Amino acid sequence: MGKPLTGNSFIEWLGEEKYQELVNFCLVYVAGLKLPIKRGTFVEFRNGMINVSPIGRNASIAERNAYETYDKEHNIRRDFVLALKEKFPDNGLTYSIGGKISFDVFPTGWDKTYCLKHLEEEKAISGVEYTTIHFFGDKTFEGGNDYEIYEDKRTVGHAVGGPEDTMRLLKELFEL
């Protein structure tokens, strides 16, 4: 422990030209959406992925909650992801809906299961071996940002509805 973990760059992996094509498509798509509100920062670059929000990352908590309800009825994020899959079928990307207002785009294999390799490597570094790994997530459906790690054979997956549900399960599982 105490050593920096290796990192990866989404742009280096995809290439600047393909990255710009992807971002431009997202921005044009967002521009064509008629939504109750838009609040800015529609595409946020993070080192290993981009986060795309049709209403914008600058939405308030109340606006996020309202959009989540709107999206469940109108499937804005689902349809956006389908459009991306159709436009970029050969880029090796995964699209993962998460949270209330956005979805992530990252190279296939760079999902939440990526962290498990670091846990497996820990045995050689410190001698610590993790034999049972519990994962708690609310987006465990196919296409949700918790799906891959929830389904992974190296974890015990628990679908939860929120923090209170997670606490209830933790207390039950570990007799706390």
PDB file of C-alpha atoms in Angstrom:
ATOM      1  CA  MET A   1       0.000   0.000   0.000  1.00  0.00           C
ATOM      2  CA  GLY A   2       1.053   3.611  -0.330  1.00  0.00           C
ATOM      3  CA  LYS A   3       2.129   3.368  -3.975  1.00  0.00           C
ATOM      4  CA  PRO A   4       0.242   5.252  -6.691  1.00  0.00           C
ATOM      5  CA  LEU A   5      -1.913   2.996  -8.828  1.00  0.00           C
ATOM      6  CA  THR A   6      -1.406   2.952 -12.556  1.00  0.00           C
ATOM      7  CA  GLY A   7      -3.765   5.219 -14.447  1.00  0.00           C
ATOM      8  CA  ASN A   8      -5.110   5.366 -17.957  1.00  0.00           C
ATOM      9  CA  SER A   9      -6.117   8.254 -20.155  1.00  0.00           C
ATOM     10  CA  PHE A  10      -9.368   8.054 -22.083  1.00  0.00           C
ATOM     11  CA  ILE A  11      -8.087  10.475 -24.729  1.00  0.00           C
ATOM     12  CA  GLU A  12      -4.791   8.629 -25.180  1.00  0.00           C
ATOM     13  CA  TRP A  13      -6.691   5.354 -25.512  1.00  0.00           C
ATOM     14  CA  LEU A  14      -9.292   6.680 -27.991  1.00  0.00           C
ATOM     15  CA  GLY A  15      -7.179   9.269 -29.812  1.00  0.00           C
ATOM     16  CA  GLU A  16      -7.823  12.991 -30.111  1.00  0.00           C
ATOM     17  CA  GLU A  17      -9.650  12.798 -33.447  1.00  0.00           C
ATOM     18  CA  LYS A  18     -12.138  10.153 -32.305  1.00  0.00           C
ATOM     19  CA  TYR A  19     -12.503  11.903 -28.956  1.00  0.00           C
ATOM     20  CA  GLN A  20     -13.480  15.157 -30.670  1.00  0.00           C
ATOM     21  CA  GLU A  21     -15.941  13.327 -32.944  1.00  0.00           C
ATOM     22  CA  LEU A  22     -17.554  11.805 -29.854  1.00  0.00           C
ATOM     23  CA  VAL A  23     -17.743  15.090 -27.939  1.00  0.00           C
ATOM     24  CA  ASN A  24     -19.037  17.001 -30.972  1.00  0.00           C
ATOM     25  CA  PHE A  25     -21.754  14.405 -31.522  1.00  0.00           C
ATOM     26  CA  CYS A  26     -22.781  14.691 -27.853  1.00  0.00           C
ATOM     27  CA  LEU A  27     -22.943  18.484 -27.954  1.00  0.00           C
ATOM     28  CA  VAL A  28     -24.980  18.517 -31.184  1.00  0.00           C
ATOM     29  CA  TYR A  29     -27.320  15.874 -29.729  1.00  0.00           C
ATOM     30  CA  VAL A  30     -27.821  17.913 -26.539  1.00  0.00           C
ATOM     31  CA  ALA A  31     -28.444  21.054 -28.608  1.00  0.00           C
ATOM     32  CA  GLY A  32     -31.289  19.249 -30.357  1.00  0.00           C
ATOM     33  CA  LEU A  33     -33.008  18.130 -27.165  1.00  0.00           C
ATOM     34  CA  LYS A  34     -36.047  20.019 -25.896  1.00  0.00           C
ATOM     35  CA  LEU A  35     -35.935  19.576 -22.130  1.00  0.00           C
ATOM     36  CA  PRO A  36     -37.631  21.383 -19.236  1.00  0.00           C
ATOM     37  CA  ILE A  37     -34.220  22.878 -18.269  1.00  0.00           C
ATOM     38  CA  LYS A  38     -30.559  22.956 -19.317  1.00  0.00           C
ATOM     39  CA  ARG A  39     -27.835  24.124 -16.936  1.00  0.00           C
ATOM     40  CA  GLY A  40     -24.410  23.780 -18.564  1.00  0.00           C
ATOM     41  CA  THR A  41     -21.404  21.458 -18.483  1.00  0.00           C
ATOM     42  CA  PHE A  42     -22.992  18.841 -20.703  1.00  0.00           C
ATOM     43  CA  VAL A  43     -19.779  16.871 -21.314  1.00  0.00           C
ATOM     44  CA  GLU A  44     -17.282  16.557 -18.479  1.00  0.00           C
ATOM     45  CA  PHE A  45     -13.882  15.045 -19.186  1.00  0.00           C
ATOM     46  CA  ARG A  46     -12.475  12.799 -16.496  1.00  0.00           C
ATOM     47  CA  ASN A  47      -9.169  11.018 -16.949  1.00  0.00           C
ATOM     48  CA  GLY A  48     -10.602   7.575 -17.667  1.00  0.00           C
ATOM     49  CA  MET A  49     -13.938   8.560 -19.210  1.00  0.00           C
ATOM     50  CA  ILE A  50     -16.359  11.301 -20.086  1.00  0.00           C
ATOM     51  CA  ASN A  51     -19.575  12.013 -18.229  1.00  0.00           C
ATOM     52  CA  VAL A  52     -22.475  13.224 -20.375  1.00  0.00           C
ATOM     53  CA  SER A  53     -25.440  15.045 -18.870  1.00  0.00           C
ATOM     54  CA  PRO A  54     -28.341  16.084 -21.116  1.00  0.00           C
ATOM     55  CA  ILE A  55     -29.450  18.783 -18.637  1.00  0.00           C
ATOM     56  CA  GLY A  56     -25.948  19.713 -17.505  1.00  0.00           C
ATOM     57  CA  ARG A  57     -23.877  19.000 -14.428  1.00  0.00           C
ATOM     58  CA  ASN A  58     -24.656  22.465 -13.027  1.00  0.00           C
ATOM     59  CA  ALA A  59     -28.271  21.563 -12.215  1.00  0.00           C
ATOM     60  CA  SER A  60     -29.372  22.100  -8.625  1.00  0.00           C
ATOM     61  CA  ILE A  61     -30.426  19.185  -6.428  1.00  0.00           C
ATOM     62  CA  ALA A  62     -34.111  20.002  -6.977  1.00  0.00           C
ATOM     63  CA  GLU A  63     -33.545  20.219 -10.742  1.00  0.00           C
ATOM     64  CA  ARG A  64     -31.683  16.897 -10.715  1.00  0.00           C
ATOM     65  CA  ASN A  65     -34.539  15.216  -8.868  1.00  0.00           C
ATOM     66  CA  ALA A  66     -37.098  16.636 -11.300  1.00  0.00           C
ATOM     67  CA  TYR A  67     -35.004  15.564 -14.282  1.00  0.00           C
ATOM     68  CA  GLU A  68     -34.649  12.023 -12.927  1.00  0.00           C
ATOM     69  CA  THR A  69     -38.451  11.732 -12.892  1.00  0.00           C
ATOM     70  CA  TYR A  70     -38.690  13.293 -16.371  1.00  0.00           C
ATOM     71  CA  ASP A  71     -36.028  10.928 -17.731  1.00  0.00           C
ATOM     72  CA  LYS A  72     -37.804   7.861 -16.346  1.00  0.00           C
ATOM     73  CA  GLU A  73     -40.875   8.877 -18.348  1.00  0.00           C
ATOM     74  CA  HIS A  74     -39.144  10.115 -21.536  1.00  0.00           C
ATOM     75  CA  ASN A  75     -36.015   7.882 -21.640  1.00  0.00           C
ATOM     76  CA  ILE A  76     -33.717  10.748 -22.642  1.00  0.00           C
ATOM     77  CA  ARG A  77     -30.506   9.069 -21.452  1.00  0.00           C
ATOM     78  CA  ARG A  78     -31.474   5.650 -22.788  1.00  0.00           C
ATOM     79  CA  ASP A  79     -32.193   7.099 -26.255  1.00  0.00           C
ATOM     80  CA  PHE A  80     -28.980   9.170 -26.163  1.00  0.00           C
ATOM     81  CA  VAL A  81     -26.958   6.035 -25.394  1.00  0.00           C
ATOM     82  CA  LEU A  82     -28.678   4.162 -28.229  1.00  0.00           C
ATOM     83  CA  ALA A  83     -27.800   6.989 -30.627  1.00  0.00           C
ATOM     84  CA  LEU A  84     -24.155   6.866 -29.505  1.00  0.00           C
ATOM     85  CA  LYS A  85     -24.000   3.092 -29.935  1.00  0.00           C
ATOM     86  CA  GLU A  86     -25.391   3.457 -33.447  1.00  0.00           C
ATOM     87  CA  LYS A  87     -23.014   6.307 -34.375  1.00  0.00           C
ATOM     88  CA  PHE A  88     -19.859   4.763 -32.844  1.00  0.00           C
ATOM     89  CA  PRO A  89     -20.291   0.971 -33.062  1.00  0.00           C
ATOM     90  CA  ASP A  90     -16.586   0.183 -33.497  1.00  0.00           C
ATOM     91  CA  ASN A  91     -14.948   2.466 -30.918  1.00  0.00           C
ATOM     92  CA  GLY A  92     -14.858  -0.166 -28.139  1.00  0.00           C
ATOM     93  CA  LEU A  93     -16.840   2.029 -25.765  1.00  0.00           C
ATOM     94  CA  THR A  94     -19.242   1.215 -22.966  1.00  0.00           C
ATOM     95  CA  TYR A  95     -22.107   3.553 -22.069  1.00  0.00           C
ATOM     96  CA  SER A  96     -23.296   3.332 -18.493  1.00  0.00           C
ATOM     97  CA  ILE A  97     -26.300   5.187 -17.072  1.00  0.00           C
ATOM     98  CA  GLY A  98     -25.744   6.290 -13.498  1.00  0.00           C
ATOM     99  CA  GLY A  99     -26.931   8.799 -10.965  1.00  0.00           C
ATOM    100  CA  LYS A 100     -29.895  11.042 -11.709  1.00  0.00           C
ATOM    101  CA  ILE A 101     -28.794  13.168 -14.644  1.00  0.00           C
ATOM    102  CA  SER A 102     -25.972  11.586 -16.620  1.00  0.00           C
ATOM    103  CA  PHE A 103     -24.216   8.605 -18.118  1.00  0.00           C
ATOM    104  CA  ASP A 104     -20.573   7.647 -18.440  1.00  0.00           C
ATOM    105  CA  VAL A 105     -18.671   6.758 -21.605  1.00  0.00           C
ATOM    106  CA  PHE A 106     -15.464   4.749 -21.213  1.00  0.00           C
ATOM    107  CA  PRO A 107     -13.438   2.024 -22.906  1.00  0.00           C
ATOM    108  CA  THR A 108     -14.967  -1.414 -22.492  1.00  0.00           C
ATOM    109  CA  GLY A 109     -13.368  -3.017 -19.440  1.00  0.00           C
ATOM    110  CA  TRP A 110     -12.788   0.291 -17.654  1.00  0.00           C
ATOM    111  CA  ASP A 111     -15.969  -0.051 -15.595  1.00  0.00           C
ATOM    112  CA  LYS A 112     -16.117  -0.481 -11.810  1.00  0.00           C
ATOM    113  CA  THR A 113     -14.614  -3.975 -12.096  1.00  0.00           C
ATOM    114  CA  TYR A 114     -11.326  -2.264 -13.017  1.00  0.00           C
ATOM    115  CA  CYS A 115     -10.608  -1.754  -9.301  1.00  0.00           C
ATOM    116  CA  LEU A 116     -10.696  -5.494  -8.647  1.00  0.00           C
ATOM    117  CA  LYS A 117      -7.369  -6.026 -10.406  1.00  0.00           C
ATOM    118  CA  HIS A 118      -5.750  -3.735  -7.854  1.00  0.00           C
ATOM    119  CA  LEU A 119      -7.226  -5.766  -5.021  1.00  0.00           C
ATOM    120  CA  GLU A 120      -5.924  -8.974  -6.639  1.00  0.00           C
ATOM    121  CA  GLU A 121      -2.434  -7.426  -6.994  1.00  0.00           C
ATOM    122  CA  GLU A 122      -2.402  -6.449  -3.319  1.00  0.00           C
ATOM    123  CA  LYS A 123      -1.548  -9.997  -2.232  1.00  0.00           C
ATOM    124  CA  ALA A 124       1.850  -9.801  -3.970  1.00  0.00           C
ATOM    125  CA  ILE A 125       2.498  -6.310  -2.575  1.00  0.00           C
ATOM    126  CA  SER A 126       1.449  -6.620   1.072  1.00  0.00           C
ATOM    127  CA  GLY A 127       0.320 -10.200   1.532  1.00  0.00           C
ATOM    128  CA  VAL A 128      -3.296  -9.116   2.009  1.00  0.00           C
ATOM    129  CA  GLU A 129      -5.745 -11.304   0.126  1.00  0.00           C
ATOM    130  CA  TYR A 130      -9.348 -10.239  -0.242  1.00  0.00           C
ATOM    131  CA  THR A 131     -11.431 -13.405  -0.340  1.00  0.00           C
ATOM    132  CA  THR A 132     -14.922 -11.915  -0.113  1.00  0.00           C
ATOM    133  CA  ILE A 133     -15.746  -8.564  -1.689  1.00  0.00           C
ATOM    134  CA  HIS A 134     -19.235  -7.166  -1.175  1.00  0.00           C
ATOM    135  CA  PHE A 135     -20.537  -4.564  -3.608  1.00  0.00           C
ATOM    136  CA  PHE A 136     -23.618  -2.413  -2.991  1.00  0.00           C
ATOM    137  CA  GLY A 137     -25.166  -0.496  -5.881  1.00  0.00           C
ATOM    138  CA  ASP A 138     -28.402   1.071  -7.019  1.00  0.00           C
ATOM    139  CA  LYS A 139     -27.904   0.882 -10.809  1.00  0.00           C
ATOM    140  CA  THR A 140     -27.401  -2.891 -11.048  1.00  0.00           C
ATOM    141  CA  PHE A 141     -29.566  -3.361 -14.162  1.00  0.00           C
ATOM    142  CA  GLU A 142     -27.944  -4.015 -17.545  1.00  0.00           C
ATOM    143  CA  GLY A 143     -26.712  -0.649 -18.793  1.00  0.00           C
ATOM    144  CA  GLY A 144     -26.508   0.752 -15.259  1.00  0.00           C
ATOM    145  CA  ASN A 145     -23.158   1.934 -13.913  1.00  0.00           C
ATOM    146  CA  ASP A 146     -23.112  -0.771 -11.227  1.00  0.00           C
ATOM    147  CA  TYR A 147     -24.077  -3.694 -13.465  1.00  0.00           C
ATOM    148  CA  GLU A 148     -20.645  -5.132 -14.341  1.00  0.00           C
ATOM    149  CA  ILE A 149     -19.262  -5.204 -10.805  1.00  0.00           C
ATOM    150  CA  TYR A 150     -22.606  -6.345  -9.361  1.00  0.00           C
ATOM    151  CA  GLU A 151     -22.596  -9.335 -11.746  1.00  0.00           C
ATOM    152  CA  ASP A 152     -18.847 -10.070 -11.501  1.00  0.00           C
ATOM    153  CA  LYS A 153     -18.030 -13.516 -10.073  1.00  0.00           C
ATOM    154  CA  ARG A 154     -15.354 -11.952  -7.833  1.00  0.00           C
ATOM    155  CA  THR A 155     -17.950  -9.987  -5.870  1.00  0.00           C
ATOM    156  CA  VAL A 156     -21.063 -10.616  -3.843  1.00  0.00           C
ATOM    157  CA  GLY A 157     -23.471  -8.116  -5.364  1.00  0.00           C
ATOM    158  CA  HIS A 158     -26.243  -6.395  -3.433  1.00  0.00           C
ATOM    159  CA  ALA A 159     -28.861  -4.235  -5.168  1.00  0.00           C
ATOM    160  CA  VAL A 160     -29.921  -1.354  -2.945  1.00  0.00           C
ATOM    161  CA  GLY A 161     -32.373   1.500  -3.192  1.00  0.00           C
ATOM    162  CA  GLY A 162     -30.254   4.095  -1.421  1.00  0.00           C
ATOM    163  CA  PRO A 163     -27.985   4.786   1.562  1.00  0.00           C
ATOM    164  CA  GLU A 164     -30.570   3.700   4.148  1.00  0.00           C
ATOM    165  CA  ASP A 165     -31.043   0.392   2.353  1.00  0.00           C
ATOM    166  CA  THR A 166     -27.262  -0.096   2.249  1.00  0.00           C
ATOM    167  CA  MET A 167     -26.998   0.533   5.997  1.00  0.00           C
ATOM    168  CA  ARG A 168     -29.822  -1.926   6.688  1.00  0.00           C
ATOM    169  CA  LEU A 169     -28.093  -4.637   4.630  1.00  0.00           C
ATOM    170  CA  LEU A 170     -24.703  -3.965   6.219  1.00  0.00           C
ATOM    171  CA  LYS A 171     -26.216  -4.335   9.684  1.00  0.00           C
ATOM    172  CA  GLU A 172     -27.897  -7.603   8.679  1.00  0.00           C
ATOM    173  CA  LEU A 173     -24.885  -9.091   6.894  1.00  0.00           C
ATOM    174  CA  PHE A 174     -22.287  -8.177   9.491  1.00  0.00           C
ATOM    175  CA  GLU A 175     -24.508  -8.295  12.583  1.00  0.00           C
ATOM    176  CA  LEU A 176     -23.758  -4.685  13.477  1.00  0.00           C
TER     177      LEU A 176
END
